[in-house]
Backbone as ProteinMPNN parsed JSONL, in Angstrom:
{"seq_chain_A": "XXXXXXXXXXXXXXXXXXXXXXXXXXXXXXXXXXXXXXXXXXXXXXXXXXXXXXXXXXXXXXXXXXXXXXXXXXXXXXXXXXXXXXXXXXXXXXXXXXXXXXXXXXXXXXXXXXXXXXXXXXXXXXXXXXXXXXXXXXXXXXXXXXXXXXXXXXXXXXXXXXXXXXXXXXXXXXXXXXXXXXXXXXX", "coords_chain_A": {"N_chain_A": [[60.427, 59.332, 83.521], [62.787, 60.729, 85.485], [65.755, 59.419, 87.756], [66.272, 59.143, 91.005], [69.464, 60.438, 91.388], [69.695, 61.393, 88.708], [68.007, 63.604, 88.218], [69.306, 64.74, 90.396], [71.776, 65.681, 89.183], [70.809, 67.144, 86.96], [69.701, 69.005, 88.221], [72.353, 70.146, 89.14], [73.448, 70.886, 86.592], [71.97, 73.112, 85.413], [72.078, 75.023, 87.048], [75.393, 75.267, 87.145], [75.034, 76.057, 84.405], [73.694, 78.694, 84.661], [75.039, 80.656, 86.22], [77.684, 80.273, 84.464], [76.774, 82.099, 82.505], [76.454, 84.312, 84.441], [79.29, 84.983, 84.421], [81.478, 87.086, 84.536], [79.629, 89.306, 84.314], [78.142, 89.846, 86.696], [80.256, 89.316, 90.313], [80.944, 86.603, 91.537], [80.869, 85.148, 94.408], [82.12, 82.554, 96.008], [81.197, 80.768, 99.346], [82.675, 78.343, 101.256], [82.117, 76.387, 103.798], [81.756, 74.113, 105.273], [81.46, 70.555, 104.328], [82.476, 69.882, 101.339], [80.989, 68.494, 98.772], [81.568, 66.937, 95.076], [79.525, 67.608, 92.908], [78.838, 70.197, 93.849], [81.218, 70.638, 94.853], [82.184, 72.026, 92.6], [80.717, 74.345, 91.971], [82.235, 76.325, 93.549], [84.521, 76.404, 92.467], [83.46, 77.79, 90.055], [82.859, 80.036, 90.513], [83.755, 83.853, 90.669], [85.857, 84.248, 92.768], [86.912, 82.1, 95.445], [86.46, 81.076, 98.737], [87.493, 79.559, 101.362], [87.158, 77.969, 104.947], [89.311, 77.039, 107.461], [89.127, 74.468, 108.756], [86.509, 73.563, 109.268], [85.85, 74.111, 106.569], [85.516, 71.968, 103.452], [86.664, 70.946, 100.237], [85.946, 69.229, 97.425], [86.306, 66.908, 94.692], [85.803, 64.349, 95.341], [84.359, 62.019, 97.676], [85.191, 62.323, 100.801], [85.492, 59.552, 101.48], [86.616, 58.182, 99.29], [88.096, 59.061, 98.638], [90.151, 59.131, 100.779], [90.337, 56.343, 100.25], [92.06, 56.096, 97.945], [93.79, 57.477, 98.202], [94.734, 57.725, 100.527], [95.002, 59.144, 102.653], [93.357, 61.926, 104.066], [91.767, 64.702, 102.071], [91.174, 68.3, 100.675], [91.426, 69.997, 102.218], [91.16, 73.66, 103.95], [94.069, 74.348, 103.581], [95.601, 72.443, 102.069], [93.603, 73.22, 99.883], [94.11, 75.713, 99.327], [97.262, 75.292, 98.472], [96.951, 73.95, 96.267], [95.646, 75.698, 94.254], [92.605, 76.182, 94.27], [91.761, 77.441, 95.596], [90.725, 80.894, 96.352], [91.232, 82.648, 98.628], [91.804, 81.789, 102.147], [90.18, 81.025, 105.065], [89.902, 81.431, 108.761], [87.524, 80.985, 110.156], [84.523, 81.016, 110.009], [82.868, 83.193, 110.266], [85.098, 85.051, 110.062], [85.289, 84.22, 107.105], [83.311, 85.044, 106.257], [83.806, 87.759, 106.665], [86.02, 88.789, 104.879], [84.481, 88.069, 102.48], [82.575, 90.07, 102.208], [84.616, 92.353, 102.064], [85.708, 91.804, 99.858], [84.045, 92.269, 97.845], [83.332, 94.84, 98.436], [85.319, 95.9, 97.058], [84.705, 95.709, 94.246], [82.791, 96.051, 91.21], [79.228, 96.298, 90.998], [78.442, 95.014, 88.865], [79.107, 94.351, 85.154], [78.144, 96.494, 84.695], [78.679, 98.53, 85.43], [81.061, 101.086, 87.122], [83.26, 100.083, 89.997], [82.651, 101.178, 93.55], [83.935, 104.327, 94.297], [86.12, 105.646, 96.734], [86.903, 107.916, 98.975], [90.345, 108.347, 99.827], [93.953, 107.815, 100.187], [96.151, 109.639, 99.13], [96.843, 109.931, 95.765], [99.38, 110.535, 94.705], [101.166, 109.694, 96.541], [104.506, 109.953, 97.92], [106.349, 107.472, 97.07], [108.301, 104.964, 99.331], [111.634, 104.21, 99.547], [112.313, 100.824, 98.462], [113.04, 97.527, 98.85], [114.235, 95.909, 95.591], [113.382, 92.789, 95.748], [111.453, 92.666, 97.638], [108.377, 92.206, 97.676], [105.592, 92.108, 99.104], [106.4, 94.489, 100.636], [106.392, 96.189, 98.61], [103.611, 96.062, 97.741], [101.577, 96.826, 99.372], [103.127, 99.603, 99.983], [101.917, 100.904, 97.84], [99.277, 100.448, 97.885], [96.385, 101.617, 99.474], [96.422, 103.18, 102.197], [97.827, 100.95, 102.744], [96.512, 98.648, 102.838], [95.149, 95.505, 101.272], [93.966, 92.912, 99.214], [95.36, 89.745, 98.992], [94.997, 87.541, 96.769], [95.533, 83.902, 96.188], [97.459, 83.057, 97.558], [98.567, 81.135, 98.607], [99.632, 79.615, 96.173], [101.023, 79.424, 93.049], [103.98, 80.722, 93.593], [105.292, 82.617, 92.237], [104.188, 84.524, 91.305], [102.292, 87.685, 92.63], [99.269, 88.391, 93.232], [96.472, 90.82, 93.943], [93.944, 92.695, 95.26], [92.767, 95.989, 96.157], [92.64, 99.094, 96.967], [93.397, 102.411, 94.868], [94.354, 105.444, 95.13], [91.79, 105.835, 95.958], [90.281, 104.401, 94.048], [89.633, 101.157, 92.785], [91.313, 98.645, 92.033], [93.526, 96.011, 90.679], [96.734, 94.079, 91.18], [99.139, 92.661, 90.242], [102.115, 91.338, 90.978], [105.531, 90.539, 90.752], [107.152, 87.919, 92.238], [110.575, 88.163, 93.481], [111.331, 86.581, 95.553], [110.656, 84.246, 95.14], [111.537, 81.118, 93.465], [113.41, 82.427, 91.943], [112.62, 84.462, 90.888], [111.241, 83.453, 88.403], [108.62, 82.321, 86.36], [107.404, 79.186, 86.83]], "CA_chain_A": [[60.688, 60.077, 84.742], [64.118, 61.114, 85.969], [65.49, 58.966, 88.801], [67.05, 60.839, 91.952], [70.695, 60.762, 90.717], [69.526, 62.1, 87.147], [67.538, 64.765, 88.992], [70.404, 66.094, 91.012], [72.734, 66.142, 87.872], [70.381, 67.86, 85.707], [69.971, 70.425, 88.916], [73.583, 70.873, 88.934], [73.515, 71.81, 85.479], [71.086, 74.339, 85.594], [73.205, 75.861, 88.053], [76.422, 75.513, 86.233], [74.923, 76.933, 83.316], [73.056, 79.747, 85.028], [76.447, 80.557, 86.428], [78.715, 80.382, 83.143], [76.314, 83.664, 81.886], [76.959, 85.491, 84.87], [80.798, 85.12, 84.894], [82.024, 88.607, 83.834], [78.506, 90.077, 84.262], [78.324, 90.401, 88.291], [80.942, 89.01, 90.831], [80.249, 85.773, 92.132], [81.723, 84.812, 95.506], [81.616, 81.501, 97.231], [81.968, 80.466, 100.57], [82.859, 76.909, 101.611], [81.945, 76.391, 105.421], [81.215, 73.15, 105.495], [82.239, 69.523, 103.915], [81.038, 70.638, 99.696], [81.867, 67.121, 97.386], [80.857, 66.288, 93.891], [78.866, 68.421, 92.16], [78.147, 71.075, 94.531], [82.613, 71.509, 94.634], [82.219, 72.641, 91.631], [80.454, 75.636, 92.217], [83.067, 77.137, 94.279], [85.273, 76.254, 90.851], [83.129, 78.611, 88.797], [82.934, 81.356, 90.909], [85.248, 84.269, 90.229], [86.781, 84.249, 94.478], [86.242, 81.662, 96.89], [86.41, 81.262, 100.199], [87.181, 78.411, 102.332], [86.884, 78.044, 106.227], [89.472, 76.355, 108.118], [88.911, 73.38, 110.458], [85.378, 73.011, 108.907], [85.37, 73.636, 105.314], [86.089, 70.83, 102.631], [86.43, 71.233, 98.802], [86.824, 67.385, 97.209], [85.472, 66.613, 93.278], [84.982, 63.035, 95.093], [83.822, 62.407, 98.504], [86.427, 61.881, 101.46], [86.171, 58.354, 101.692], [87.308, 57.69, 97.985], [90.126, 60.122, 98.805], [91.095, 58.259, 101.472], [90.801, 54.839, 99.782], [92.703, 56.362, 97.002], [95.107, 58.285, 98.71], [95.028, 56.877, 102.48], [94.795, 60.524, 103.296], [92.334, 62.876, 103.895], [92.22, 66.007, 101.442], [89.952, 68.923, 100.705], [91.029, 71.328, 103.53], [91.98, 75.514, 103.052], [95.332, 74.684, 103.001], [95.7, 71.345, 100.61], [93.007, 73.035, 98.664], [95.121, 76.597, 98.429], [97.987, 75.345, 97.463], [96.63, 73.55, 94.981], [94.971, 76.57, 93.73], [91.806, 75.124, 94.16], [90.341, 78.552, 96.288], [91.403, 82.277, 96.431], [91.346, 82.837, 99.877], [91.088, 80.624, 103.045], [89.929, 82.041, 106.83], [90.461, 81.127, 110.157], [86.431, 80.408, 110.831], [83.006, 81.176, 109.328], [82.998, 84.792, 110.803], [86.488, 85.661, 109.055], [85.268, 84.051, 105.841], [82.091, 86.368, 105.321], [84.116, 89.195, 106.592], [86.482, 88.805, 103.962], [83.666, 88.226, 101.064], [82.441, 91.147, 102.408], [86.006, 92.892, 101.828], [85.667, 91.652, 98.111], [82.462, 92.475, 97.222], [83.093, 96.208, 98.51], [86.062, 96.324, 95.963], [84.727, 95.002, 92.944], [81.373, 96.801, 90.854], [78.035, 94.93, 91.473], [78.288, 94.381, 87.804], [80.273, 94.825, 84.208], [77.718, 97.928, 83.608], [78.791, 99.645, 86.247], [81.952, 100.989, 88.144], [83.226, 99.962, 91.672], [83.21, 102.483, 94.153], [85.093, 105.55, 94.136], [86.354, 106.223, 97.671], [88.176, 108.707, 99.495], [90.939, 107.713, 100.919], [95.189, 108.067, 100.081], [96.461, 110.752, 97.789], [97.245, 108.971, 94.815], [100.363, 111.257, 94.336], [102.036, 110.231, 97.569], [105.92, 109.252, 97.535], [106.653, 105.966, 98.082], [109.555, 104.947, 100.327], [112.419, 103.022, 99.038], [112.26, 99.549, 98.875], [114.456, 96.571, 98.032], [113.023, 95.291, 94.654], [112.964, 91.414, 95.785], [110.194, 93.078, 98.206], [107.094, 92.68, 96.712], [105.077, 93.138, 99.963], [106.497, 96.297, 100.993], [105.937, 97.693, 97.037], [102.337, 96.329, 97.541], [101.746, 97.599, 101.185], [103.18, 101.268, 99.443], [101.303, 100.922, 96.388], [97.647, 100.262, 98.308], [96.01, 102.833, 99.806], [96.569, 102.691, 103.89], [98.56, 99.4, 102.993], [95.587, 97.321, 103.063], [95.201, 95.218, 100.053], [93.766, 91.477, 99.441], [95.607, 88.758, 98.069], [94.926, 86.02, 96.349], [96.231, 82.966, 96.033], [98.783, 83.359, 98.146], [99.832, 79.412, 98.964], [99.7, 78.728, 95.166], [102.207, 80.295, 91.941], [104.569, 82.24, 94.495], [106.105, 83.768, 92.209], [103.629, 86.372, 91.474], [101.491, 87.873, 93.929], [98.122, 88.651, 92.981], [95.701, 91.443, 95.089], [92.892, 93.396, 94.96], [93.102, 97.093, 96.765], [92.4, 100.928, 96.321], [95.181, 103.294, 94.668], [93.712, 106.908, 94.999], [89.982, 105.636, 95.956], [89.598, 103.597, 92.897], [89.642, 99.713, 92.811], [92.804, 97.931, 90.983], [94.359, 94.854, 90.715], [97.961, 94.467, 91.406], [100.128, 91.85, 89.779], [103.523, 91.81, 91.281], [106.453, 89.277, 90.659], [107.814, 88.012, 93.74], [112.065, 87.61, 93.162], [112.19, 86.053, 96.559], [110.482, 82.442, 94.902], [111.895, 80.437, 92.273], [114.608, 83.442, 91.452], [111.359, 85.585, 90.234], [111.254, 82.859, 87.359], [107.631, 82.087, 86.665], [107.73, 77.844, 86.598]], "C_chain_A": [[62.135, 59.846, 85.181], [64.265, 60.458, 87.35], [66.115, 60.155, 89.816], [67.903, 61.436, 91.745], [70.468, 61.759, 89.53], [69.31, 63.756, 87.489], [68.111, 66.005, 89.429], [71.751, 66.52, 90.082], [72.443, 67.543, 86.663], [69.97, 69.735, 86.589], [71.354, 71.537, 89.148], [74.129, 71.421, 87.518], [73.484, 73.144, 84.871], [71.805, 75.32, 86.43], [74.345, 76.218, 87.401], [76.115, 76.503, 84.857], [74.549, 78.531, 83.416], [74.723, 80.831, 85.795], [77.748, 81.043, 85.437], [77.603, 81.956, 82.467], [76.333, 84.317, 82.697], [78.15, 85.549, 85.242], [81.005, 86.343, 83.808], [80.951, 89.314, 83.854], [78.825, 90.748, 85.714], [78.98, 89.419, 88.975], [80.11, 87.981, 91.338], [81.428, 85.258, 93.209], [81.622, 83.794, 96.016], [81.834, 81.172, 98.439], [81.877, 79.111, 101.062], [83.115, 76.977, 103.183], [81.899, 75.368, 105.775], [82.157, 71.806, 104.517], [81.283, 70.107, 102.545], [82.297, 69.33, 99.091], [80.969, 67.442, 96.571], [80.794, 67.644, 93.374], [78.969, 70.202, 92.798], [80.156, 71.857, 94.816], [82.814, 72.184, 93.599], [81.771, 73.763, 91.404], [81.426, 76.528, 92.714], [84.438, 77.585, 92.882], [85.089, 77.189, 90.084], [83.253, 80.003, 89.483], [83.755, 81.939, 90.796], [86.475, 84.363, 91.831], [85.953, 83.026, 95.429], [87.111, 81.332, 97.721], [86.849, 79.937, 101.03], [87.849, 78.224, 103.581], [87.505, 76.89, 106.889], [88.893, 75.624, 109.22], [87.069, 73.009, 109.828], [84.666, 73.379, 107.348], [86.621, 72.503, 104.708], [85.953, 70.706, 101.426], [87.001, 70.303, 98.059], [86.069, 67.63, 96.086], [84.809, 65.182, 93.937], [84.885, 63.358, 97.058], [85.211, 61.642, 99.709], [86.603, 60.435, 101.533], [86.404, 57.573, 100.467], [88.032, 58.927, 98.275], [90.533, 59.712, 99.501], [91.526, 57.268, 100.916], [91.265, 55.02, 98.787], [93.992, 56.584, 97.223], [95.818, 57.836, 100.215], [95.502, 58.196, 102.825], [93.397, 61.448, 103.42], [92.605, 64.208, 103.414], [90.933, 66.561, 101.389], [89.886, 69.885, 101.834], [91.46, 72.522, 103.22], [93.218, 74.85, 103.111], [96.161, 73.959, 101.917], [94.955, 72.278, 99.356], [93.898, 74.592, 98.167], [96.198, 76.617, 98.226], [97.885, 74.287, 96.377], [95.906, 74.482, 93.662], [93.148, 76.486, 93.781], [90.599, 76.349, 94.941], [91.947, 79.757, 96.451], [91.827, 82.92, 97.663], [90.995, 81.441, 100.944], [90.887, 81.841, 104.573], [90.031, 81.012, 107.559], [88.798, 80.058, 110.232], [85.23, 81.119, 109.348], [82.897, 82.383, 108.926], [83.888, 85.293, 109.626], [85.915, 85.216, 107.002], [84.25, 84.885, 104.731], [82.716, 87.526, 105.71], [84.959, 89.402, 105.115], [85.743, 88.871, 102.467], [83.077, 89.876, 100.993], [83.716, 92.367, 101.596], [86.15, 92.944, 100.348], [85.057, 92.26, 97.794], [82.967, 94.346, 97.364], [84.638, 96.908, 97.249], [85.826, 96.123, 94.537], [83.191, 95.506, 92.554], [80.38, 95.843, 91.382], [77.983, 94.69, 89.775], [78.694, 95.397, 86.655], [79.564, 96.298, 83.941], [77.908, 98.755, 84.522], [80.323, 99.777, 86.812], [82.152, 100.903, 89.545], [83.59, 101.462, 92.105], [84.041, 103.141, 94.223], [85.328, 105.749, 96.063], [87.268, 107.108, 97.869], [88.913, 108.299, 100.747], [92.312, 108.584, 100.486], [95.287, 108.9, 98.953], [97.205, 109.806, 96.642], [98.965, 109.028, 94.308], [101.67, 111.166, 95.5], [103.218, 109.346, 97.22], [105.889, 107.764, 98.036], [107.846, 105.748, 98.703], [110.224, 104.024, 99.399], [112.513, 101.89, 99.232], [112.693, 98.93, 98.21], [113.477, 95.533, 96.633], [112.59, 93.732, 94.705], [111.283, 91.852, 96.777], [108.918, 93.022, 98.214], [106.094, 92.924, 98.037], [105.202, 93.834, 100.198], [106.162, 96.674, 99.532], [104.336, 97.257, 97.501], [101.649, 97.168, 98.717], [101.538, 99.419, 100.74], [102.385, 101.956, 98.55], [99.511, 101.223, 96.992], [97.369, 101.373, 99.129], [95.623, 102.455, 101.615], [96.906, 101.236, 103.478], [98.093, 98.534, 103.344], [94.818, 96.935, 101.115], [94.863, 93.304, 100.173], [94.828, 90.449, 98.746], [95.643, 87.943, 97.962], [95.552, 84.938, 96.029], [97.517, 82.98, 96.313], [99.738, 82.145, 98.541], [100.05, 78.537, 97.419], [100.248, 79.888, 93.756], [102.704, 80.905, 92.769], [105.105, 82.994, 93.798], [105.756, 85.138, 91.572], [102.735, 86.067, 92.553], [100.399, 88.717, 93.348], [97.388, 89.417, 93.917], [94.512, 92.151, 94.357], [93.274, 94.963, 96.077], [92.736, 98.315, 96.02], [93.555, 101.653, 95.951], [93.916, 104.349, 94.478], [92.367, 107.026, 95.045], [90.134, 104.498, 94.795], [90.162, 102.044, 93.063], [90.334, 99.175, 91.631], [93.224, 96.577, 91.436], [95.38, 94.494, 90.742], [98.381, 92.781, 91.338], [101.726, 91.814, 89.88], [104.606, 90.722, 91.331], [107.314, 89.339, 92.302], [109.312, 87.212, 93.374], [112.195, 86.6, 94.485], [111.804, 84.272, 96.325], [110.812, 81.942, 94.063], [112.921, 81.377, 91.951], [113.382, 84.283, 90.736], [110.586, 85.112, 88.953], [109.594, 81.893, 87.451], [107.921, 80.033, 86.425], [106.402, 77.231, 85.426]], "O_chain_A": [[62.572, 58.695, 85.198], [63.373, 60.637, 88.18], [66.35, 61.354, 89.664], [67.853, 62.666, 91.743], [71.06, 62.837, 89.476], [70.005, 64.735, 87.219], [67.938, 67.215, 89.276], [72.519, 67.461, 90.28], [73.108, 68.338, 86.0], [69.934, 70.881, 86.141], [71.5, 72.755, 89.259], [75.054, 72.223, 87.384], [74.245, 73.894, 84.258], [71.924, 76.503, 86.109], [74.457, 77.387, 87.033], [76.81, 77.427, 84.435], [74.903, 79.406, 82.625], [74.984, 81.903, 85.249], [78.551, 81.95, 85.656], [78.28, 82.825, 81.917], [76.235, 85.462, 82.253], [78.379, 86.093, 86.322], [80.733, 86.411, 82.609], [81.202, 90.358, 83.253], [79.481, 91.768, 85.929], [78.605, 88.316, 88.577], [78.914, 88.136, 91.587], [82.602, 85.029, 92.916], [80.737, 83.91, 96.865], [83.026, 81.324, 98.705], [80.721, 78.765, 101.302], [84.095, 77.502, 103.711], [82.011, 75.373, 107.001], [83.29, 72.017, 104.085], [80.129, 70.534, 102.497], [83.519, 69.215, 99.001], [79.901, 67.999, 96.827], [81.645, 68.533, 93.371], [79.158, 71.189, 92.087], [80.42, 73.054, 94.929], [83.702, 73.036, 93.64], [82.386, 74.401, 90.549], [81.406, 77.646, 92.2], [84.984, 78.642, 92.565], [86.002, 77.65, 89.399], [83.752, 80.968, 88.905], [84.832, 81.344, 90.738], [87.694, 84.521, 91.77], [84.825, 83.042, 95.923], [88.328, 81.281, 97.545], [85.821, 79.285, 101.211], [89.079, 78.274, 103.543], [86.85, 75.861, 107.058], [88.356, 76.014, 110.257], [86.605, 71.935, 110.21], [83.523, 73.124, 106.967], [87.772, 72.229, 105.048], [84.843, 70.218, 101.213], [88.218, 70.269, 97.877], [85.165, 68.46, 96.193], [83.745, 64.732, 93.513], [85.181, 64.401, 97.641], [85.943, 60.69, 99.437], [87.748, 59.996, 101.643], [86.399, 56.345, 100.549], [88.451, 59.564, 97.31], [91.742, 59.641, 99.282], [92.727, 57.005, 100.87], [91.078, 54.0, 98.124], [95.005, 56.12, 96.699], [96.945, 57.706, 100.694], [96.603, 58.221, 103.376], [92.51, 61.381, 102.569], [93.424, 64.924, 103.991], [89.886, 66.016, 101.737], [88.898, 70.433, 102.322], [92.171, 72.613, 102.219], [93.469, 74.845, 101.906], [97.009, 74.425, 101.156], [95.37, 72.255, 98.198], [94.298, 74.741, 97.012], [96.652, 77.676, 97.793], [98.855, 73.906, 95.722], [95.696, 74.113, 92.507], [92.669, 77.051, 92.798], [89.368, 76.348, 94.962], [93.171, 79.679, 96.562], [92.771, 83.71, 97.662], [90.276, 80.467, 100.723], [91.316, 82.956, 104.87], [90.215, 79.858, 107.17], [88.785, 78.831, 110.326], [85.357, 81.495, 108.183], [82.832, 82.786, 107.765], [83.522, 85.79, 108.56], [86.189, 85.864, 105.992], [84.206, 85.195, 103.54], [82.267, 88.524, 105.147], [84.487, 90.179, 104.285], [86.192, 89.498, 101.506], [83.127, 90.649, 100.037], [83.439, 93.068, 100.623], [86.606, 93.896, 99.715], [85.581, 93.213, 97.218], [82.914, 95.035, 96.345], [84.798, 98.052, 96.823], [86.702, 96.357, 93.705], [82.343, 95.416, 93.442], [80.619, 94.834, 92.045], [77.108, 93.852, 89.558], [78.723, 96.624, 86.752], [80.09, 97.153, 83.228], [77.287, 99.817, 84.478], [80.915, 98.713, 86.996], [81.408, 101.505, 90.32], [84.244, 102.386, 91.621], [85.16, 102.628, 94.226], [84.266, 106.077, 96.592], [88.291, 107.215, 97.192], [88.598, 108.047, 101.91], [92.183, 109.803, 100.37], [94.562, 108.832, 97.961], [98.122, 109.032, 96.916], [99.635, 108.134, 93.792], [102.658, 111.895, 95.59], [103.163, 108.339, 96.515], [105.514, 107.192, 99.06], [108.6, 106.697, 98.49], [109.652, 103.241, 98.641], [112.869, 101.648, 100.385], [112.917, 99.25, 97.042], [112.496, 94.794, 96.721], [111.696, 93.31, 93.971], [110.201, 91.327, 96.512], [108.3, 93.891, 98.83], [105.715, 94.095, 98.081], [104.182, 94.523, 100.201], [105.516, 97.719, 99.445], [103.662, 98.275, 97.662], [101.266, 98.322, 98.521], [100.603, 100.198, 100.924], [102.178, 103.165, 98.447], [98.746, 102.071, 96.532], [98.322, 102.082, 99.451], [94.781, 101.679, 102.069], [96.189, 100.344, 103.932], [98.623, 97.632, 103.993], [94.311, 97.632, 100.236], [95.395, 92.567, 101.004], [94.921, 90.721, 97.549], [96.196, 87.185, 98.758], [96.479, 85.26, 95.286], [98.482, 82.93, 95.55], [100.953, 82.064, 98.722], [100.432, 77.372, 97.305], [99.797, 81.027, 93.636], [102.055, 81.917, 93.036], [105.516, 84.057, 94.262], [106.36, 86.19, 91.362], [102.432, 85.039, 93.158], [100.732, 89.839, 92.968], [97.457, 88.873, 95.019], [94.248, 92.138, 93.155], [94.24, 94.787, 96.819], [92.578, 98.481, 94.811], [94.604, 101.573, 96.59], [92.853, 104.158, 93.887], [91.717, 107.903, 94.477], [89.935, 103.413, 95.342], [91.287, 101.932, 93.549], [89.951, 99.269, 90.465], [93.193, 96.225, 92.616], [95.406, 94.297, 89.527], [98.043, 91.906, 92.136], [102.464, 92.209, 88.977], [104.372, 89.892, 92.21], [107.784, 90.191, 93.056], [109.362, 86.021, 93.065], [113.148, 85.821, 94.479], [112.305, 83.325, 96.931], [110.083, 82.446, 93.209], [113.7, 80.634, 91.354], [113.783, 84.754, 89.672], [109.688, 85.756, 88.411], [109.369, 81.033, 88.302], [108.865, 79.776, 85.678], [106.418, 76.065, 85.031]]}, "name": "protein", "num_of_chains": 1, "seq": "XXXXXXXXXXXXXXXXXXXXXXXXXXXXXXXXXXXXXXXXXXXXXXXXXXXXXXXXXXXXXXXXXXXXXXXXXXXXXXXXXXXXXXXXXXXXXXXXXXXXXXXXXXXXXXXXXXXXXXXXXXXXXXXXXXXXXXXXXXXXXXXXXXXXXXXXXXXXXXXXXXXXXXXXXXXXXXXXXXXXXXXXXXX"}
């Protein structure tokens, strides 16, 4: 018989594994609201976007007080953990963090056998305005459809800029080098 420890290892497995066959199948989102150590940070790891909720989420591999007595700091908050890369987005509160999954989810298919929504929205054909090429927000801004567009990992690699957004209704991904960090020079 399996003691408790064993138990909750062999549950986090099962998970992990169940998990690793639906990455690239259907979108998996996490949201970190709360203090998440060990095992259970790791979920947020596999997922393809997560989430985490200033002032009361916490995303540690070990548990804060071996990060303190390691570090004599406390880590594991949205903004240590995105620029460490460590989460795709961070929010303000709870609220903001499911609106935003929300926000994902409605750009991205419910799964590889299908396509994401088609909306109507910006003419796909419209001019764009001139803009200075260190710019990369204003090109993405012009580029997205009503100049609303997500992006990810925004406190970690600056010198591209990663999003999600509609061009002509349809759901794209937008990879844009940003000249204004490092000289545009990826590090």
């Amino acid at each position: 018989r399996l003691d408790e420890g064993a138990a909750a290892m062999n549950a986090y497995a099962e998970v992990f594994a169940k998990m690793t066959r639906l990455s690239g199948v259907c979108p998996m989102i996490a949201l970190v609201l709360g203090p998440c150590a060990g095992g259970a940070a790791m979920i947020s790891q596999i997922a393809d976007v997560s989430i985490l909720a200033e002032k009361v989420g916490q995303l540690m591999v070990y548990g804060p007080q071996v990060m303190s007595a390691v570090n004599g700091e406390t880590l594991g908050g949205a903004k240590t953990m995105a620029a460490q890369g460590g989460v795709a987005l961070t929010a303000a509160d709870e609220d903001e963090a499911i609106a935003l999954a929300v926000r994902v989810l409605d750009l991205l298919p419910g799964s590889n056998a299908e396509d994401a929504p088609l909306v109507d929205t910006d003419d796909m054909n419209r001019l764009l305005p001139a803009i200075a090429p260190d710019d990369s927000e204003a090109l993405m801004s012009a580029m997205a459809d009503g100049a609303s567009f997500i992006e990810l990992y925004r406190d970690w690699g600056k010198e591209l800029r990663v999003a999600l957004c509609r061009m002509g209704g349809r759901s794209v991904g937008l990879v844009c080098g940003n000249a204004k960090e490092n000289e545009g020079m990826i590090s």
